[in-house]
């Protein structure tokens, strides 16, 4: 099942105009910076060859091979240090026409562990390709960033500060998180982000021996693919983007999108659930929706005991529900977990669902100790799988998101707009609104990010590329597919997947077949064609 590995920090559709003024204020962009006229010599990076060997780590498939490429820490100063990017591949089963590179999203999702766990879903592509993935810089084994235990403790206090109506206190906690992340992340942190990850992909392409990059990106991986298309249009081969991310919206807008999109997905789940007599909320959809809100509020006031001395709060429950909504295949598990919680006070099933990935930037609970290991060491070499900090996925999500985002509202702006934003988020979703509100704050105290993605990724001059949008996607709404297709221009071909869950590949047989047909044979569906919904209870 792929959905647990395809993460995006945001989802849904923007809510009403009541919050327009606040969003405009928080979303103000920065002037673009012109690129340097003279590019430095990168030939030594482009001329390297990959040495493949068996992958390290427990449970790695025997037929999965691992390797690495070396890239500049800073592409503007390639002599100022390097880092290694970890790779993994399944060899083509027949005659190979080259490689297809996969990115599983996030930002912050490690490619190697995802391909190791879900490799069977991509075996069809080995009919013509070596199927390759990588841990982007700052992620997994590739100089992983971390915020340390201090960052986890500071981030855990955000909800309480916002609930108490103290955005200034929350901002102090966010600043502490930023400081802890800088302390524990090493030299890669200032050079993290999609712009550099895209340049790393071009080095990977060359090291694989491919003249063109064939690529399949999910969720955030679609942003990475779009940036590559803008940076290296002449190197684009067959590119498929599934669960298309926004290229333009501010964090405040994205948080609202996420809240409303997840609420819509929750409503679809409830409509499905009440058809079953085992649904813990009865058989009336309106009453069931109210009961979910009441359950969250009750657990926030009085958390229930969970494993290892922890407690399950309402916001913990919201996070678990959000994870399960990423795939319709998880709906029966969500129904059972909620029934066990409501009827028996047993939180174990909910906690299992919540471990499926990162739905928002959420550092480990106190007691889950990040290793605090230096980011790749002084040489920028790979980190052993067992030494990757446990908080790396959320730490990388925040770092990459902020590197990609130019918006930096001041403390005064955030304080002034917080009441309006809170009302807008709660209107977007009575369940997910509060949970998503912290997204407005996560880049406070960090260096300003690039405006290249927002301003320059448009009207790409590439071969046709396939964009897949799923109508019931709780993370990347279908309208983002249409907006991104319009920005990319005539190269974009849209497939409308009329299903549920995050991304279409692996959950929709139709979408999977059309993506495979394009990547393997260059066969594109007509622009605007669709895949119908598949199955029900």
Coordinates of C-alpha atoms in Angstrom, one line a residue:
X1 CA 0.0 0.0 0.0
X2 CA 1.6 3.2 -1.2
X3 CA -0.5 5.9 0.5
X4 CA 1.4 5.7 3.8
X5 CA 4.5 6.9 2.0
X6 CA 3.0 9.6 -0.1
X7 CA 2.9 12.6 2.2
X8 CA 1.9 16.2 1.7
X9 CA 1.5 18.8 4.4
X10 CA -1.6 20.3 2.9
X11 CA -4.9 19.2 1.3
X12 CA -8.4 20.2 0.2
X13 CA -9.9 23.4 -1.3
X14 CA -9.6 27.0 -0.1
X15 CA -12.6 28.2 2.0
X16 CA -14.6 31.3 1.8
X17 CA -13.5 34.9 1.3
X18 CA -13.9 35.7 5.0
X19 CA -10.2 35.1 5.5
X20 CA -9.0 36.8 2.3
X21 CA -7.4 39.8 4.1
X22 CA -5.5 37.7 6.5
X23 CA -4.3 35.3 3.8
X24 CA -3.2 38.2 1.7
X25 CA -1.2 39.7 4.5
X26 CA 0.5 36.4 5.5
X27 CA 1.1 35.4 1.8
X28 CA 2.9 38.5 0.7
X29 CA 5.8 37.4 -1.6
X30 CA 9.4 38.6 -1.9
X31 CA 11.2 40.1 -4.9
X32 CA 12.9 37.4 -7.1
X33 CA 16.6 37.1 -7.2
X34 CA 18.3 36.9 -10.6
X35 CA 20.5 33.8 -11.1
X36 CA 24.2 34.2 -11.5
X37 CA 25.4 34.8 -15.1
X38 CA 28.3 32.4 -14.9
X39 CA 27.7 28.8 -13.8
X40 CA 30.5 27.1 -11.9
X41 CA 32.2 23.9 -13.3
X42 CA 30.2 20.9 -12.1
X43 CA 31.8 18.4 -14.5
X44 CA 33.3 16.2 -11.8
X45 CA 29.9 15.6 -10.4
X46 CA 28.3 14.8 -13.8
X47 CA 31.0 12.4 -14.8
X48 CA 30.8 10.1 -11.7
X49 CA 29.6 6.5 -11.9
X50 CA 27.5 4.7 -9.3
X51 CA 28.7 1.6 -7.6
X52 CA 25.8 -0.7 -6.6
X53 CA 25.8 -3.2 -3.8
X54 CA 23.3 -5.0 -1.5
X55 CA 21.4 -2.5 0.8
X56 CA 22.3 -2.3 4.4
X57 CA 19.7 -2.6 7.2
X58 CA 17.3 -5.1 8.6
X59 CA 14.5 -6.4 6.3
X60 CA 15.9 -5.0 3.0
X61 CA 14.8 -7.0 0.0
X62 CA 17.6 -9.1 -1.4
X63 CA 17.1 -7.9 -4.9
X64 CA 17.2 -4.2 -3.9
X65 CA 20.5 -2.6 -4.6
X66 CA 21.9 0.6 -3.0
X67 CA 24.4 3.2 -4.1
X68 CA 25.1 6.9 -3.9
X69 CA 26.1 10.0 -5.8
X70 CA 28.1 12.9 -4.5
X71 CA 26.7 16.4 -5.1
X72 CA 27.9 19.9 -4.1
X73 CA 26.7 21.1 -0.8
X74 CA 26.3 24.5 -2.4
X75 CA 25.9 24.5 -6.2
X76 CA 27.1 28.1 -6.4
X77 CA 30.4 27.1 -4.6
X78 CA 31.0 23.4 -5.6
X79 CA 34.5 23.5 -4.0
X80 CA 33.0 24.4 -0.5
X81 CA 32.0 20.9 0.4
X82 CA 30.0 17.9 -0.7
X83 CA 27.4 15.5 0.5
X84 CA 26.3 12.1 -0.6
X85 CA 22.8 11.2 -1.8
X86 CA 21.6 7.7 -1.1
X87 CA 20.1 5.7 -4.0
X88 CA 18.3 2.3 -4.4
X89 CA 17.1 0.4 -7.4
X90 CA 15.4 -2.7 -8.7
X91 CA 17.0 -3.9 -11.9
X92 CA 15.0 -4.2 -15.0
X93 CA 13.7 -7.7 -15.5
X94 CA 14.2 -7.6 -19.3
X95 CA 16.1 -5.3 -21.7
X96 CA 16.4 -1.9 -19.9
X97 CA 15.8 1.3 -21.7
X98 CA 17.4 3.2 -18.8
X99 CA 15.9 4.3 -15.4
X100 CA 12.7 5.8 -14.0
X101 CA 13.3 7.8 -10.9
X102 CA 10.7 7.9 -8.1
X103 CA 10.0 10.4 -5.4
X104 CA 7.4 9.4 -2.8
X105 CA 6.5 12.9 -1.5
X106 CA 6.7 14.5 1.9
X107 CA 8.5 16.7 1.8
X108 CA 10.7 14.6 4.1
X109 CA 9.7 11.1 2.9
X110 CA 12.7 8.8 2.5
X111 CA 12.7 7.0 -0.9
X112 CA 14.8 4.0 0.0
X113 CA 12.6 2.7 2.8
X114 CA 9.5 3.4 0.8
X115 CA 10.7 1.5 -2.2
X116 CA 11.9 -1.3 0.0
X117 CA 8.4 -1.6 1.6
X118 CA 6.3 -1.1 -1.5
X119 CA 8.5 -2.3 -4.3
X120 CA 6.0 -4.9 -5.5
X121 CA 3.7 -2.1 -6.6
X122 CA 6.4 -0.9 -9.1
X123 CA 7.4 -4.3 -10.6
X124 CA 5.5 -3.6 -13.7
X125 CA 7.8 -0.7 -14.5
X126 CA 10.8 -3.1 -14.4
X127 CA 9.6 -4.5 -17.7
X128 CA 11.4 -1.6 -19.3
X129 CA 13.3 0.3 -16.6
X130 CA 15.6 0.1 -13.6
X131 CA 13.3 1.5 -10.9
X132 CA 15.4 4.0 -8.9
X133 CA 14.7 6.1 -5.9
X134 CA 16.7 8.3 -3.6
X135 CA 16.7 10.0 -0.2
X136 CA 16.8 13.7 -1.0
X137 CA 19.4 15.8 0.8
X138 CA 18.4 16.3 4.4
X139 CA 16.2 13.2 4.4
X140 CA 16.8 9.6 5.4
X141 CA 20.4 8.5 4.9
X142 CA 21.4 11.7 3.0
X143 CA 22.7 14.0 5.7
X144 CA 19.4 13.8 7.7
X145 CA 18.3 17.0 9.5
X146 CA 17.0 16.8 13.1
X147 CA 15.5 19.1 15.7
X148 CA 16.7 17.1 18.7
X149 CA 14.7 16.4 21.8
X150 CA 14.5 20.1 22.6
X151 CA 12.7 20.7 19.3
X152 CA 10.2 18.0 20.0
X153 CA 9.4 19.4 23.4
X154 CA 9.0 23.0 22.1
X155 CA 6.8 21.9 19.2
X156 CA 4.6 19.9 21.6
X157 CA 3.6 23.1 23.4
X158 CA 2.3 24.9 20.3
X159 CA -1.3 23.7 20.5
X160 CA -1.6 24.7 24.2
X161 CA -0.2 28.2 23.5
X162 CA -2.7 28.7 20.6
X163 CA -5.6 27.3 22.6
X164 CA -4.8 29.8 25.4
X165 CA -5.0 32.6 22.9
X166 CA -1.3 33.4 23.2
X167 CA 0.2 33.5 19.7
X168 CA 3.3 35.3 21.1
X169 CA 4.0 32.4 23.4
X170 CA 3.5 30.0 20.4
X171 CA 5.9 32.0 18.4
X172 CA 8.5 31.7 21.1
X173 CA 8.1 28.0 20.9
X174 CA 8.4 28.0 17.1
X175 CA 11.6 30.1 17.4
X176 CA 13.0 27.5 19.8
X177 CA 12.2 24.7 17.4
X178 CA 14.0 26.6 14.6
X179 CA 17.0 27.2 16.9
X180 CA 17.1 23.5 17.9
X181 CA 16.8 22.4 14.2
X182 CA 19.7 24.6 13.3
X183 CA 21.7 23.2 16.2
X184 CA 21.2 19.6 15.3
X185 CA 21.0 19.6 11.5
X186 CA 24.5 20.4 10.5
X187 CA 25.7 22.2 7.3
X188 CA 23.0 20.8 5.0
X189 CA 20.2 22.9 6.5
X190 CA 21.0 26.2 4.7
X191 CA 21.2 24.2 1.4
X192 CA 18.1 22.1 1.7
X193 CA 14.9 22.5 -0.4
X194 CA 13.4 21.6 -3.7
X195 CA 15.7 23.8 -5.9
X196 CA 18.8 21.9 -4.8
X197 CA 17.0 18.5 -4.7
X198 CA 16.1 19.1 -8.3
X199 CA 19.7 19.8 -9.2
X200 CA 20.7 16.7 -7.4
X201 CA 18.2 14.8 -9.5
X202 CA 20.0 16.0 -12.7
X203 CA 23.3 14.7 -11.3
X204 CA 21.6 11.4 -10.5
X205 CA 20.3 11.3 -14.1
X206 CA 23.7 11.7 -15.5
X207 CA 25.3 9.2 -13.1
X208 CA 22.7 6.6 -14.2
X209 CA 23.7 7.1 -17.8
X210 CA 20.4 8.6 -18.9
X211 CA 20.2 11.4 -21.5
X212 CA 16.7 12.3 -20.3
X213 CA 15.1 12.0 -16.9
X214 CA 12.1 9.6 -16.7
X215 CA 10.3 10.4 -13.5
X216 CA 7.3 9.4 -11.3
X217 CA 6.6 11.8 -8.4
X218 CA 3.8 11.6 -5.8
X219 CA 2.4 14.6 -3.9
X220 CA 5.3 16.8 -3.0
X221 CA 7.2 14.8 -5.6
X222 CA 5.1 16.5 -8.2
X223 CA 6.4 19.9 -7.1
X224 CA 9.9 18.5 -7.3
X225 CA 9.2 17.2 -10.8
X226 CA 7.7 20.6 -11.9
X227 CA 10.8 22.4 -10.6
X228 CA 13.0 20.0 -12.5
X229 CA 11.0 20.7 -15.7
X230 CA 11.6 24.4 -15.2
X231 CA 15.3 24.1 -14.4
X232 CA 16.2 21.4 -17.0
X233 CA 13.5 21.4 -19.7
X234 CA 15.8 19.9 -22.3
X235 CA 16.5 16.9 -20.0
X236 CA 12.9 15.9 -19.4
X237 CA 11.9 12.5 -20.7
X238 CA 8.6 10.8 -19.6
X239 CA 7.4 12.6 -16.5
X240 CA 4.3 11.5 -14.5
X241 CA 3.0 13.6 -11.6
X242 CA 0.4 12.0 -9.3
X243 CA -1.4 13.9 -6.5
X244 CA -0.4 17.3 -7.9
X245 CA 0.9 19.9 -5.3
X246 CA 0.4 23.6 -5.4
X247 CA 3.1 25.9 -6.8
X248 CA 1.7 29.2 -5.6
X249 CA -0.2 29.1 -2.3
X250 CA 1.0 30.6 1.0
X251 CA 1.2 28.4 4.1
X252 CA -1.9 30.1 5.4
X253 CA -3.8 29.2 2.3
X254 CA -2.4 25.7 2.3
X255 CA -3.4 25.1 5.9
X256 CA -7.0 26.1 5.0
X257 CA -6.9 23.9 1.9
X258 CA -5.7 21.0 4.1
X259 CA -8.4 21.5 6.7
X260 CA -11.2 21.7 4.2
X261 CA -9.9 18.8 2.1
X262 CA -9.6 16.5 5.0
X263 CA -13.0 17.4 6.2
X264 CA -14.5 16.5 2.9
X265 CA -12.6 13.2 3.0
X266 CA -13.9 12.6 6.5
X267 CA -17.4 13.3 5.4
X268 CA -17.0 10.7 2.6
X269 CA -15.7 8.2 5.2
X270 CA -18.6 8.8 7.5
X271 CA -21.1 8.4 4.7
X272 CA -19.4 5.0 4.0
X273 CA -19.2 4.0 7.7
X274 CA -22.9 4.6 8.6
X275 CA -23.9 2.0 5.9
X276 CA -22.5 -0.6 8.3
X277 CA -24.3 -1.6 11.5
X278 CA -20.8 -1.8 13.1
X279 CA -20.2 1.9 12.6
X280 CA -19.6 3.3 16.2
X281 CA -21.5 6.5 15.3
X282 CA -24.8 4.9 14.3
X283 CA -26.5 5.1 10.9
X284 CA -27.3 8.8 10.6
X285 CA -24.6 10.7 8.7
X286 CA -25.4 14.1 10.3
X287 CA -25.4 12.7 13.8
X288 CA -22.2 10.7 13.1
X289 CA -20.4 13.9 12.1
X290 CA -21.4 15.6 15.3
X291 CA -20.3 12.7 17.3
X292 CA -16.8 12.8 15.8
X293 CA -16.5 16.5 16.7
X294 CA -17.7 15.7 20.3
X295 CA -15.2 12.8 20.6
X296 CA -12.3 15.0 19.6
X297 CA -13.4 17.7 22.1
X298 CA -13.9 15.2 24.8
X299 CA -10.4 13.7 24.4
X300 CA -8.8 17.1 24.3
X301 CA -10.4 17.8 27.7
X302 CA -9.8 14.3 29.1
X303 CA -7.2 12.2 27.2
X304 CA -7.3 8.4 27.5
X305 CA -4.4 6.3 28.6
X306 CA -2.3 4.8 25.7
X307 CA 0.7 2.6 25.4
X308 CA 4.0 3.3 27.2
X309 CA 2.5 5.7 29.7
X310 CA 1.3 8.1 27.0
X311 CA -2.1 9.6 26.6
X312 CA -4.3 10.0 23.5
X313 CA -5.7 13.5 23.1
X314 CA -8.3 14.7 20.7
X315 CA -5.6 16.2 18.5
X316 CA -3.8 12.8 18.5
X317 CA -7.0 11.3 17.3
X318 CA -7.3 13.9 14.5
X319 CA -3.8 13.1 13.3
X320 CA -4.6 9.4 13.2
X321 CA -7.9 10.0 11.3
X322 CA -6.0 12.2 8.8
X323 CA -3.5 9.3 8.2
X324 CA -6.3 6.8 7.5
X325 CA -8.0 9.1 5.1
X326 CA -5.0 9.0 2.8
X327 CA -6.2 5.6 1.5
X328 CA -9.7 4.2 1.1
X329 CA -8.1 0.8 1.8
X330 CA -7.6 2.0 5.4
X331 CA -11.2 2.9 6.0
X332 CA -12.2 -0.5 7.5
X333 CA -9.2 -0.2 9.9
X334 CA -10.2 3.3 10.8
X335 CA -13.8 2.1 11.5
X336 CA -12.5 -0.7 13.7
X337 CA -10.1 1.5 15.6
X338 CA -12.8 4.2 16.3
X339 CA -15.2 1.5 17.4
X340 CA -12.6 0.1 19.8
X341 CA -11.9 3.5 21.2
X342 CA -15.5 4.6 21.6
X343 CA -16.8 1.3 22.9
X344 CA -13.9 0.0 25.0
X345 CA -11.6 3.1 25.6
X346 CA -8.9 1.2 23.8
X347 CA -6.6 3.6 21.9
X348 CA -4.2 1.0 20.4
X349 CA -5.8 0.8 17.0
X350 CA -5.8 4.6 16.7
X351 CA -2.1 4.7 17.6
X352 CA -1.3 2.2 15.0
X353 CA -3.0 4.3 12.4
X354 CA -1.2 7.5 13.6
X355 CA 2.2 5.9 12.9
X356 CA 1.5 5.7 9.1
X357 CA 3.4 8.9 8.3
X358 CA 3.5 12.6 8.8
X359 CA 0.2 14.4 8.2
X360 CA 1.6 17.7 9.5
X361 CA 4.9 18.8 11.0
X362 CA 4.8 16.7 14.2
X363 CA 8.0 15.9 16.0
X364 CA 8.2 12.8 18.2
X365 CA 6.5 12.8 21.6
X366 CA 8.6 13.4 24.6
X367 CA 10.3 10.0 25.3
X368 CA 10.8 9.2 21.6
X369 CA 14.4 10.3 21.6
X370 CA 15.9 11.6 18.4
X371 CA 19.5 10.4 18.1
X372 CA 20.9 13.9 17.7
X373 CA 23.6 12.4 15.5
X374 CA 25.5 15.0 13.4
X375 CA 24.0 15.4 9.9
X376 CA 26.1 13.1 7.8
X377 CA 29.3 13.9 9.7
X378 CA 31.9 16.4 8.6
X379 CA 32.4 14.7 5.2
X380 CA 28.8 14.7 4.2
X381 CA 28.8 10.9 3.9
X382 CA 25.8 8.7 4.2
X383 CA 24.3 7.9 7.6
X384 CA 23.6 4.2 8.4
X385 CA 19.9 3.4 8.3
X386 CA 19.8 2.7 12.1
X387 CA 21.4 6.1 12.8
X388 CA 18.8 8.3 11.1
X389 CA 17.1 10.5 13.8
X390 CA 13.6 9.4 14.5
X391 CA 12.4 13.0 14.0
X392 CA 13.9 13.3 10.6
X393 CA 10.7 13.1 8.6
X394 CA 8.9 16.0 10.3
X395 CA 12.2 18.0 10.7
X396 CA 12.8 17.6 7.0
X397 CA 9.2 18.5 6.2
X398 CA 9.6 21.8 8.0
X399 CA 13.0 22.6 6.6
X400 CA 12.1 21.9 3.0
X401 CA 8.7 23.6 3.2
X402 CA 10.3 26.7 4.6
X403 CA 13.1 26.7 2.1
X404 CA 10.5 26.6 -0.7
X405 CA 8.3 29.4 0.9
X406 CA 9.2 33.1 0.7
X407 CA 6.5 34.2 3.1
X408 CA 7.7 35.4 6.5
X409 CA 5.0 37.2 8.3
X410 CA 6.1 39.2 11.3
X411 CA 5.1 38.4 14.9
X412 CA 2.9 41.5 14.8
X413 CA 1.2 40.3 11.6
X414 CA 0.6 36.8 13.0
X415 CA -0.8 38.2 16.3
X416 CA -3.1 40.6 14.6
X417 CA -4.4 38.0 12.1
X418 CA -4.7 34.9 14.4
X419 CA -8.3 35.4 15.5
X420 CA -9.4 35.7 11.8
X421 CA -7.3 32.7 10.8
X422 CA -8.6 30.6 13.7
X423 CA -12.2 31.4 12.7
X424 CA -11.5 30.6 9.0
X425 CA -9.8 27.3 9.9
X426 CA -12.6 26.3 12.2
X427 CA -15.1 27.1 9.5
X428 CA -13.1 25.0 7.1
X429 CA -13.2 22.0 9.4
X430 CA -14.6 21.6 12.9
X431 CA -12.3 18.5 13.2
X432 CA -9.1 19.5 11.4
X433 CA -9.1 23.2 11.7
X434 CA -7.3 23.5 15.0
X435 CA -4.9 20.7 14.0
X436 CA -3.8 22.6 10.9
X437 CA -3.6 26.1 12.4
X438 CA 0.0 25.6 13.5
X439 CA 1.1 25.4 9.8
X440 CA 0.8 29.2 9.7
X441 CA 3.6 29.4 12.2
X442 CA 6.2 26.7 11.2
X443 CA 8.6 29.0 9.2
X444 CA 8.7 31.8 11.8
X445 CA 12.3 32.3 12.8
X446 CA 13.8 30.6 9.8
X447 CA 15.7 32.2 6.9
X448 CA 13.5 33.4 4.0
X449 CA 12.9 30.8 1.4
X450 CA 13.1 31.0 -2.4
X451 CA 10.5 32.6 -4.6
X452 CA 11.7 30.7 -7.7
X453 CA 8.9 28.1 -7.4
X454 CA 6.1 30.6 -7.1
X455 CA 7.4 33.0 -9.7
X456 CA 9.4 31.0 -12.3
X457 CA 7.9 27.5 -12.5
X458 CA 5.5 28.1 -15.4
X459 CA 5.2 27.6 -19.2
X460 CA 7.8 24.9 -19.3
X461 CA 9.1 23.9 -22.7
X462 CA 9.2 20.1 -22.3
X463 CA 7.7 17.0 -23.9
X464 CA 4.2 16.2 -22.8
X465 CA 3.9 15.2 -19.1
X466 CA 1.0 13.4 -17.4
X467 CA -0.6 15.0 -14.3
X468 CA -3.0 12.8 -12.3
X469 CA -5.5 14.4 -9.9
X470 CA -7.8 12.4 -7.6
X471 CA -11.2 14.0 -6.9
X472 CA -11.4 12.7 -3.3
X473 CA -7.8 13.4 -2.4
X474 CA -7.6 14.8 1.2
X475 CA -4.0 16.2 0.7
X476 CA -3.8 17.5 -2.8
X477 CA -7.1 18.7 -4.1
X478 CA -8.1 18.2 -7.8
X479 CA -8.2 21.9 -8.4
X480 CA -4.4 22.0 -7.7
X481 CA -4.0 19.6 -10.6
X482 CA -5.8 22.0 -12.9
X483 CA -4.0 25.1 -11.6
X484 CA -0.6 23.5 -11.9
X485 CA -1.4 22.2 -15.4
X486 CA -2.4 25.7 -16.4
X487 CA 0.9 27.1 -15.0
X488 CA 3.0 24.5 -16.7
X489 CA 1.3 25.2 -20.0
X490 CA 0.8 23.1 -23.1
X491 CA 3.1 20.3 -21.9
X492 CA 0.6 19.2 -19.3
X493 CA -1.9 16.4 -19.9
X494 CA -4.5 15.9 -17.1
X495 CA -6.0 12.6 -16.1
X496 CA -9.1 13.0 -13.8
X497 CA -9.2 10.1 -11.3
X498 CA -12.7 10.1 -9.8
X499 CA -11.8 8.2 -6.7
X500 CA -10.9 8.6 -3.0
X501 CA -7.6 8.8 -1.2
X502 CA -4.2 10.5 -1.7
X503 CA -2.8 9.8 -5.3
X504 CA -4.1 7.4 -7.8
X505 CA -1.2 5.0 -8.4
X506 CA -1.7 1.7 -6.6
X507 CA -5.3 2.6 -5.5
X508 CA -6.9 3.0 -8.9
X509 CA -6.2 0.2 -11.4
X510 CA -7.1 2.6 -14.2
X511 CA -4.8 5.3 -13.1
X512 CA -2.0 2.9 -12.5
X513 CA -2.3 1.3 -15.9
X514 CA -2.4 4.7 -17.6
X515 CA 0.7 5.9 -15.7
X516 CA 2.6 2.7 -16.6
X517 CA 1.5 2.9 -20.2
X518 CA 2.9 6.4 -20.5
X519 CA 6.2 5.7 -18.7
X520 CA 6.8 2.4 -20.5
X521 CA 5.5 3.1 -24.0
X522 CA 4.9 6.8 -24.2
X523 CA 1.1 6.3 -24.6
X524 CA -0.7 9.3 -23.2
X525 CA -4.5 9.4 -22.5
X526 CA -6.4 12.4 -24.0
X527 CA -6.1 15.6 -22.0
X528 CA -9.1 15.7 -19.6
X529 CA -9.9 12.0 -19.8
X530 CA -10.9 10.2 -16.6
X531 CA -10.8 7.1 -14.5
X532 CA -14.0 6.1 -12.7
X533 CA -14.4 5.3 -9.0
X534 CA -13.5 1.7 -8.1
X535 CA -15.5 -0.4 -5.6
X536 CA -17.3 0.4 -2.4
X537 CA -18.0 -1.5 0.8

